[in-house]
PDB file of C-alpha atoms in Angstrom:
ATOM      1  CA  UNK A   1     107.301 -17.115 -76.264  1.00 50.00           C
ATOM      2  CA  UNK A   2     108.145 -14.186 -78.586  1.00 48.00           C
ATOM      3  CA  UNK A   3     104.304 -13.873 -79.279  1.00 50.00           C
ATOM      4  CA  UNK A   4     103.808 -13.989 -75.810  1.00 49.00           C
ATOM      5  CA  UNK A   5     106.144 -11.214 -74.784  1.00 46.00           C
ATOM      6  CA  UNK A   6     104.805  -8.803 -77.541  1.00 49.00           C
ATOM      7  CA  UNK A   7     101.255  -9.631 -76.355  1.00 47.00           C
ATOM      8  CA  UNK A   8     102.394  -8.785 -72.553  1.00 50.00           C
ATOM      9  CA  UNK A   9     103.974  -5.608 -74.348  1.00 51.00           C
ATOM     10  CA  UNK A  10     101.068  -4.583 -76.475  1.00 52.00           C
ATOM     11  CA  UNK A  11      98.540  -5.127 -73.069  1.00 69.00           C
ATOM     12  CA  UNK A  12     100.544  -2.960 -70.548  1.00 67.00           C
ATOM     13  CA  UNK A  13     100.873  -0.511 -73.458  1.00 65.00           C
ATOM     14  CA  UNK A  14      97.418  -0.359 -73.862  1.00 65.00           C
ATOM     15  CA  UNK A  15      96.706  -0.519 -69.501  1.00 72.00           C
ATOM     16  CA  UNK A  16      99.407   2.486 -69.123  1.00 76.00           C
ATOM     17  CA  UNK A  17      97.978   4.840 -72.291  1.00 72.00           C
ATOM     18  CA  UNK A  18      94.469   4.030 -70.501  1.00 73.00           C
ATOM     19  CA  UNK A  19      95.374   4.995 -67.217  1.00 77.00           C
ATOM     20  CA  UNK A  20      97.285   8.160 -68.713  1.00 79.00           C
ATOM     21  CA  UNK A  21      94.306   9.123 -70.578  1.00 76.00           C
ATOM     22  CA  UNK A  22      91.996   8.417 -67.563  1.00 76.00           C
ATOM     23  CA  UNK A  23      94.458  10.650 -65.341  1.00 80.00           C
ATOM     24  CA  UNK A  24      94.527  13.217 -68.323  1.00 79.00           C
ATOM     25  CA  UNK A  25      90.550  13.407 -68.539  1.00 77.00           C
ATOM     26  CA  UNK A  26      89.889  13.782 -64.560  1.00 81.00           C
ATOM     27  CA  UNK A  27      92.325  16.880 -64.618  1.00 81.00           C
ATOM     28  CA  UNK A  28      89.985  17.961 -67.615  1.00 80.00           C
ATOM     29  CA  UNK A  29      87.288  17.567 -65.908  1.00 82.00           C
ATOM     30  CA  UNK A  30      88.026  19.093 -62.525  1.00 84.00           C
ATOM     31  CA  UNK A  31      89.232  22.287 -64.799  1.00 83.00           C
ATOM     32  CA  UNK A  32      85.919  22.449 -66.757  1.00 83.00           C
ATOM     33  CA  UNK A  33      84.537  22.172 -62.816  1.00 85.00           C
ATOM     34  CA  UNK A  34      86.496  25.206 -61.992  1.00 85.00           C
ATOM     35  CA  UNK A  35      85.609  27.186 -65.092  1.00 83.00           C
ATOM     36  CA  UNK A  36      81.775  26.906 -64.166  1.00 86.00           C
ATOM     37  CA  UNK A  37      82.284  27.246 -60.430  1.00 86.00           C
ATOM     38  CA  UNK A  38      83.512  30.714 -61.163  1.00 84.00           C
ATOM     39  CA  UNK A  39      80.841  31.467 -63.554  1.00 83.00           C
ATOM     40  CA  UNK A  40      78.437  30.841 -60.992  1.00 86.00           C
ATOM     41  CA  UNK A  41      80.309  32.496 -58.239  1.00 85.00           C
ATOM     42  CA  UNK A  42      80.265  35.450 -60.475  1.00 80.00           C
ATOM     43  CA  UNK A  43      76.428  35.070 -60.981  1.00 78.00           C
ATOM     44  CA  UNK A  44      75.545  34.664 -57.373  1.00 79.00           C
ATOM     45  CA  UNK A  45      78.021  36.779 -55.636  1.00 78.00           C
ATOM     46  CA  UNK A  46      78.964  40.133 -57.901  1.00 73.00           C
ATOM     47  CA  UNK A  47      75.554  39.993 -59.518  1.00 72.00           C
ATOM     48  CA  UNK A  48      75.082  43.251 -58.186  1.00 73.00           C
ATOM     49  CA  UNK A  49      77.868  44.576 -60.008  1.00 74.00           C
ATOM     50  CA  UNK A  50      76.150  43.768 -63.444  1.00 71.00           C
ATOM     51  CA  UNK A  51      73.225  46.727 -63.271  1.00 69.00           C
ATOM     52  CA  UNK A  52      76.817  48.983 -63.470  1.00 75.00           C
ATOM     53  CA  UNK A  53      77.349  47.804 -66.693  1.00 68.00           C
ATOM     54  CA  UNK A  54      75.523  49.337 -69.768  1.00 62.00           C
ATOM     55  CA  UNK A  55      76.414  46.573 -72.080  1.00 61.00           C
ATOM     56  CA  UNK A  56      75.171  43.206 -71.547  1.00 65.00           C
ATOM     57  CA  UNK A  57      78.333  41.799 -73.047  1.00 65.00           C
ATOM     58  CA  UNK A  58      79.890  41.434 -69.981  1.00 64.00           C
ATOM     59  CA  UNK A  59      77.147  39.754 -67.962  1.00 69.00           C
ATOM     60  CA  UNK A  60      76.739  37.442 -70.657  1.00 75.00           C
ATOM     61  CA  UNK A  61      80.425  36.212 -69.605  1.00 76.00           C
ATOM     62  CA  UNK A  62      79.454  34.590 -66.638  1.00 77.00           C
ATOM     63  CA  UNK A  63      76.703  32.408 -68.520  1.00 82.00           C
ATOM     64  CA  UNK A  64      79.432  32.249 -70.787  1.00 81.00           C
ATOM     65  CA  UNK A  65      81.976  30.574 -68.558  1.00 80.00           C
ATOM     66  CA  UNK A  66      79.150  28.460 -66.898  1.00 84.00           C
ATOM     67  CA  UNK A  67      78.372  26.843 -70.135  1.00 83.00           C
ATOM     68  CA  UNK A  68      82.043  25.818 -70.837  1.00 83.00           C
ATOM     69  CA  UNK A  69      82.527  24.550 -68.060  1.00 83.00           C
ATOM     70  CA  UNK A  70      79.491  22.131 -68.474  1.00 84.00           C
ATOM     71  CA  UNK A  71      81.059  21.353 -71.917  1.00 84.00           C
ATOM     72  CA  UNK A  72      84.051  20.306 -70.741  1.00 82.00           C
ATOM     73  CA  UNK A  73      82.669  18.503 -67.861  1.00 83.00           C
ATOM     74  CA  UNK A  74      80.948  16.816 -69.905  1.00 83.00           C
ATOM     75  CA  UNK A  75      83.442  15.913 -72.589  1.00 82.00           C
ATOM     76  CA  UNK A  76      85.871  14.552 -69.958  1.00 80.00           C
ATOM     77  CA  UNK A  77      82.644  12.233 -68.533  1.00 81.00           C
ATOM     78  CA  UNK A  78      82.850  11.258 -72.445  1.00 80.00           C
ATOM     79  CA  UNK A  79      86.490  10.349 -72.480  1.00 78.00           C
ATOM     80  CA  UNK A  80      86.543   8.411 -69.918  1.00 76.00           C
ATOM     81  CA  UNK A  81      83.787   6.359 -70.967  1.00 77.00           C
ATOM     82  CA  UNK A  82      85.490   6.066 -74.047  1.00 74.00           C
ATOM     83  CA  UNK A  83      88.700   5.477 -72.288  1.00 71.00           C
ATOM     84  CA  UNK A  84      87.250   2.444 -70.396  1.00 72.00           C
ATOM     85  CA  UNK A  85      85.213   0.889 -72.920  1.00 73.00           C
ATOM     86  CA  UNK A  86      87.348   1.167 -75.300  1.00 69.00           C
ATOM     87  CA  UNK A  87      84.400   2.594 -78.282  1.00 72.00           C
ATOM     88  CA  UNK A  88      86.206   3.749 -81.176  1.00 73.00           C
ATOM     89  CA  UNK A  89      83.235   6.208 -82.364  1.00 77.00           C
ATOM     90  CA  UNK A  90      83.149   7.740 -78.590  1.00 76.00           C
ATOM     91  CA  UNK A  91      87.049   8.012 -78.657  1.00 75.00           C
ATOM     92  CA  UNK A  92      86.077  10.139 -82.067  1.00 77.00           C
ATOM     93  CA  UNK A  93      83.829  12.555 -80.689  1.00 78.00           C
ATOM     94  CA  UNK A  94      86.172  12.709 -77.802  1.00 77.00           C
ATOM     95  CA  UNK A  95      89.021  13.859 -79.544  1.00 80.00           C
ATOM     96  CA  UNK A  96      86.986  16.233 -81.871  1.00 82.00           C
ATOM     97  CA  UNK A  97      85.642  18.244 -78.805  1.00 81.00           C
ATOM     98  CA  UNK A  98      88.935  18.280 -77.565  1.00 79.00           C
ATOM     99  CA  UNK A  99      89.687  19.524 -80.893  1.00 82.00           C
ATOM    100  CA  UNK A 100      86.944  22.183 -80.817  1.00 83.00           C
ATOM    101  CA  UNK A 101      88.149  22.807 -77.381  1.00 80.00           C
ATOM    102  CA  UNK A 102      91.599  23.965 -78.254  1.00 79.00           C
ATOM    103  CA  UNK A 103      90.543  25.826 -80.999  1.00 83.00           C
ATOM    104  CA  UNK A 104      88.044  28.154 -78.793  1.00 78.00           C
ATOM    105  CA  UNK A 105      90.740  29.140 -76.478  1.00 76.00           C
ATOM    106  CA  UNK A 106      93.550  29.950 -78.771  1.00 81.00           C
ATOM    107  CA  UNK A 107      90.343  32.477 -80.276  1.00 81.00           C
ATOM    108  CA  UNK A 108      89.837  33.552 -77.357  1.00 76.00           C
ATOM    109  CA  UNK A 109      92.742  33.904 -75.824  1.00 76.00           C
ATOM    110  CA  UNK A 110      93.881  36.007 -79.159  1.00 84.00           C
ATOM    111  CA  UNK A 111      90.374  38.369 -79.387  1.00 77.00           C
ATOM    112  CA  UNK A 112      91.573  38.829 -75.230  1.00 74.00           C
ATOM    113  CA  UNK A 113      94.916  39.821 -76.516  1.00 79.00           C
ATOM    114  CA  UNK A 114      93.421  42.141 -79.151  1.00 80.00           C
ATOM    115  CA  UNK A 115      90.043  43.777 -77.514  1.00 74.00           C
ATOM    116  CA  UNK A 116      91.727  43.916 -73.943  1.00 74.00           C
ATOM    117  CA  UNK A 117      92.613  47.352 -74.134  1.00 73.00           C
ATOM    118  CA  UNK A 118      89.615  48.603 -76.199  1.00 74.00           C
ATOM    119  CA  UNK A 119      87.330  46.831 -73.530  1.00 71.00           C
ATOM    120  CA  UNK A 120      88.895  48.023 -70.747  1.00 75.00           C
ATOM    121  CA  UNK A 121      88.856  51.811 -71.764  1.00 78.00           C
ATOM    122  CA  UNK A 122      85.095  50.718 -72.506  1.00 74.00           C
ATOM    123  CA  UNK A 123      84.458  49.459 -69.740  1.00 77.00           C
ATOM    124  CA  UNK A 124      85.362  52.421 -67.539  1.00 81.00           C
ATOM    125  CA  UNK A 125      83.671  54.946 -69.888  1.00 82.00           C
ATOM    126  CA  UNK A 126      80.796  52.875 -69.494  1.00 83.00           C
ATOM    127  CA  UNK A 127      80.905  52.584 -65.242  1.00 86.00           C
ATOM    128  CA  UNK A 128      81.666  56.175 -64.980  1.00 89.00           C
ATOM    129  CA  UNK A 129      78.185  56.904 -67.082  1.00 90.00           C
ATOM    130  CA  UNK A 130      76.388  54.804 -65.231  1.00 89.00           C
ATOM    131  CA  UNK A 131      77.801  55.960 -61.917  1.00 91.00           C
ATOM    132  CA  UNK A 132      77.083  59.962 -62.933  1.00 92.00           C
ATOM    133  CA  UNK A 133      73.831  59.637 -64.857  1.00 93.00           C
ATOM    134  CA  UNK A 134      72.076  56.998 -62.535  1.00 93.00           C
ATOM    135  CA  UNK A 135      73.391  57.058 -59.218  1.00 95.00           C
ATOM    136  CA  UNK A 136      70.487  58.071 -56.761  1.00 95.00           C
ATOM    137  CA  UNK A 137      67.834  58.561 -59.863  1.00 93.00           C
ATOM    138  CA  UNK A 138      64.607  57.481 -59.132  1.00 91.00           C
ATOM    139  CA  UNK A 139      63.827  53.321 -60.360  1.00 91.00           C
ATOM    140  CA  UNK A 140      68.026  53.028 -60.507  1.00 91.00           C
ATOM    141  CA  UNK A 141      67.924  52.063 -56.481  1.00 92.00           C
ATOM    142  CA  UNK A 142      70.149  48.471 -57.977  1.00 89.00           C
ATOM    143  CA  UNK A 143      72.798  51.155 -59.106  1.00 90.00           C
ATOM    144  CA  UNK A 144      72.998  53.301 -56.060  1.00 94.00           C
ATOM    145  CA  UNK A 145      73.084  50.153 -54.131  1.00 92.00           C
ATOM    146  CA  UNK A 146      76.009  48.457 -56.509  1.00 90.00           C
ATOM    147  CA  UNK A 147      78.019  51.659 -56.381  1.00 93.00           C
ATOM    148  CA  UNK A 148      77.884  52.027 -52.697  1.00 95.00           C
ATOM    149  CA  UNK A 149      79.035  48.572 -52.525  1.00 92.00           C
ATOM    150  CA  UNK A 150      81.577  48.659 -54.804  1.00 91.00           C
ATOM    151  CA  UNK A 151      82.691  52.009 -53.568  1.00 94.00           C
ATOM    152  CA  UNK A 152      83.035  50.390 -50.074  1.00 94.00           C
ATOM    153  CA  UNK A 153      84.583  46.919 -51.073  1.00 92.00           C
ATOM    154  CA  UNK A 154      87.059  47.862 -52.963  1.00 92.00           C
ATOM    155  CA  UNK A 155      87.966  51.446 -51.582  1.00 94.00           C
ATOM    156  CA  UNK A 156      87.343  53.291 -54.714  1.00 94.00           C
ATOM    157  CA  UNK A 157      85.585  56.359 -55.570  1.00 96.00           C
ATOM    158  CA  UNK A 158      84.554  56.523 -59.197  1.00 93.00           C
ATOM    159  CA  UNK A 159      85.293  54.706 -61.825  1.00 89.00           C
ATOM    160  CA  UNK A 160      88.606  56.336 -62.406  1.00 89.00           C
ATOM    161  CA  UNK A 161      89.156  58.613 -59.386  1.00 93.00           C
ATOM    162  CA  UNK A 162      87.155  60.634 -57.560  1.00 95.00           C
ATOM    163  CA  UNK A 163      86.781  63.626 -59.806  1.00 95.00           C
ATOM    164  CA  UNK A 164      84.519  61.593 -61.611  1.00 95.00           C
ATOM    165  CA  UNK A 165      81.518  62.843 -59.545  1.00 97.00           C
ATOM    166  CA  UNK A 166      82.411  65.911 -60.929  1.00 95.00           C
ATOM    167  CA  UNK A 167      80.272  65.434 -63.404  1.00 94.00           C
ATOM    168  CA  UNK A 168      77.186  63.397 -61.805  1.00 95.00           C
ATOM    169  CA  UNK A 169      73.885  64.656 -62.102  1.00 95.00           C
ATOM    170  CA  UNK A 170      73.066  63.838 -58.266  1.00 96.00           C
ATOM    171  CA  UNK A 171      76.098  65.773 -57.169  1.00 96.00           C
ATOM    172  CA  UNK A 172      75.186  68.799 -59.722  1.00 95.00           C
ATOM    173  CA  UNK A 173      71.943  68.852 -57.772  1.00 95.00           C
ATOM    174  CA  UNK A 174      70.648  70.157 -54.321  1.00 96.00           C
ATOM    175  CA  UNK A 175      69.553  66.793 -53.323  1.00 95.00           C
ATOM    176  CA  UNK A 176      73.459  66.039 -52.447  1.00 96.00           C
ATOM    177  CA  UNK A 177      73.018  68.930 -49.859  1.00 96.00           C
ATOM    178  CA  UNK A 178      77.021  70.155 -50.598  1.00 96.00           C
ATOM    179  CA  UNK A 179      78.354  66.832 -51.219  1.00 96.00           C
ATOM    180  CA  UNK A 180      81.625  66.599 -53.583  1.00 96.00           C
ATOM    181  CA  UNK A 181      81.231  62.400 -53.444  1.00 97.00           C
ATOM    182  CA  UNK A 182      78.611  59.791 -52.303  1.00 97.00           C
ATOM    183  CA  UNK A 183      79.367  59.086 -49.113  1.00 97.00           C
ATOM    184  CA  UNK A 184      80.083  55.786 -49.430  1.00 96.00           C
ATOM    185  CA  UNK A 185      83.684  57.244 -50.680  1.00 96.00           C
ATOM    186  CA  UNK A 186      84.418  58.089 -47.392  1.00 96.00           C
ATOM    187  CA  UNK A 187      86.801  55.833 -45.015  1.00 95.00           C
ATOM    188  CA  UNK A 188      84.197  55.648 -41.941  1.00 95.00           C
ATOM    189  CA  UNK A 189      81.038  56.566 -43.229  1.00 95.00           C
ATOM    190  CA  UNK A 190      79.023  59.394 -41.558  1.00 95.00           C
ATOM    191  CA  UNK A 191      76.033  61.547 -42.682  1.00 95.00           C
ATOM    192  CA  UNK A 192      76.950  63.986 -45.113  1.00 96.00           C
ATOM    193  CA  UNK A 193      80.421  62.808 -44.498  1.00 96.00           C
ATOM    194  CA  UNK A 194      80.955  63.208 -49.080  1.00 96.00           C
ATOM    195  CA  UNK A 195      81.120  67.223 -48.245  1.00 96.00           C
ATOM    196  CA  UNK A 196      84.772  67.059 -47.396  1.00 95.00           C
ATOM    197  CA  UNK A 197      86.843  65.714 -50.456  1.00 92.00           C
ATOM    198  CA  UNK A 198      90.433  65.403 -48.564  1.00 93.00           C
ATOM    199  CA  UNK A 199      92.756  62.320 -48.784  1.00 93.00           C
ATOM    200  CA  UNK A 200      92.347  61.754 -45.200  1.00 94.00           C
ATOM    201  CA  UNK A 201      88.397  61.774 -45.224  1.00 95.00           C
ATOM    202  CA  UNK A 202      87.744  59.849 -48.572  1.00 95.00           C
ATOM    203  CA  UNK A 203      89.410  57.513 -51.190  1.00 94.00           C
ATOM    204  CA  UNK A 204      90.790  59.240 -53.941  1.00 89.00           C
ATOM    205  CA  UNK A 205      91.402  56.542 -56.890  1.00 84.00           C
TER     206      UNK A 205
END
């Protein structure tokens, strides 16, 4: 009876650590889902937004988070295999990609911590030359249409504030016919609506 009860034991041991691992893995997986639904999201929706950016470091980021999250999709598919079949050498690769896993964020999450700054201030330097050197040059129409977009979306005007346009080559020129800003800084668009740079006529940040 004793050999029984520890039998009983060791089997709804074994059930409940299954089920908890099961539960555990379809958590992982529906995160790794999330990860490369955003990736893609980025890719298909902000793509525009990418031509803005002088350094391909940050469009890489999307194909970045797409590919982790098809890792870890596929790593929890692998666990639970492993989970239900109980295969020692899955369970082994299982818990060395989880392994891997962990070890990739907490890099990541300390080069974030480190570079944030640096890449921020980077970024912006590198929107605001895009934005002054490019905007309305001829064969840079994906630019001029990004920044118009962005401009409007977010209701911005440069990359730090509107002074920025200060120093665009478009502005500097007679094409802009007087303009201080695109016009696509302005609140309710109109032609040659940039001329006037007042808070009530355009967005100033």
């Amino acid at each position: 009876k004793m050999r029984e009860y520890t039998e009983k034991k060791e089997t709804c041991g074994a059930i409940c650590l299954k089920y908890l691992l099961f539960i555990f893995n379809f958590f992982f997986w529906l995160a790794g889902g999330a990860v490369m639904a955003v990736g893609a999201w980025t890719l298909a929706e902000k793509s525009d937004y990418i031509s803005l950016l002088s350094s391909s470091t940050y469009s890489a980021t999307a194909y970045i988070l797409v590919v982790a999250g098809v890792v870890v999709m596929v790593t929890g598919i692998l666990g639970c295999c492993a989970t239900f079949k109980e295969r020692r050498n899955l369970l082994r690769v299982y818990f060395i990609l989880l392994l891997c896993i962990f070890l990739l964020e907490i890099i990541a999450g300390i080069l974030a911590y480190i570079y944030y700054q640096q890449l921020s201030m980077e970024l912006k330097q590198n929107l605001k030359n895009t934005m002054t050197q490019k905007y309305r040059k001829a064969g840079e129409e994906s630019v001029t249409s990004a920044v118009d977009k962005l401009q409007q979306e977010f209701k911005c005007c440069g990359s730090n504030n509107y002074t920025d346009w200060a120093d665009s080559q478009w502005i500097r020129s007679p094409e802009a016919s007087g303009r201080k800003v695109p016009d696509s800084c302005c609140k309710t668009i109109t032609d040659l609506c940039g001329r006037r740079d007042h808070p009530s006529n355009i967005y100033k940040e």
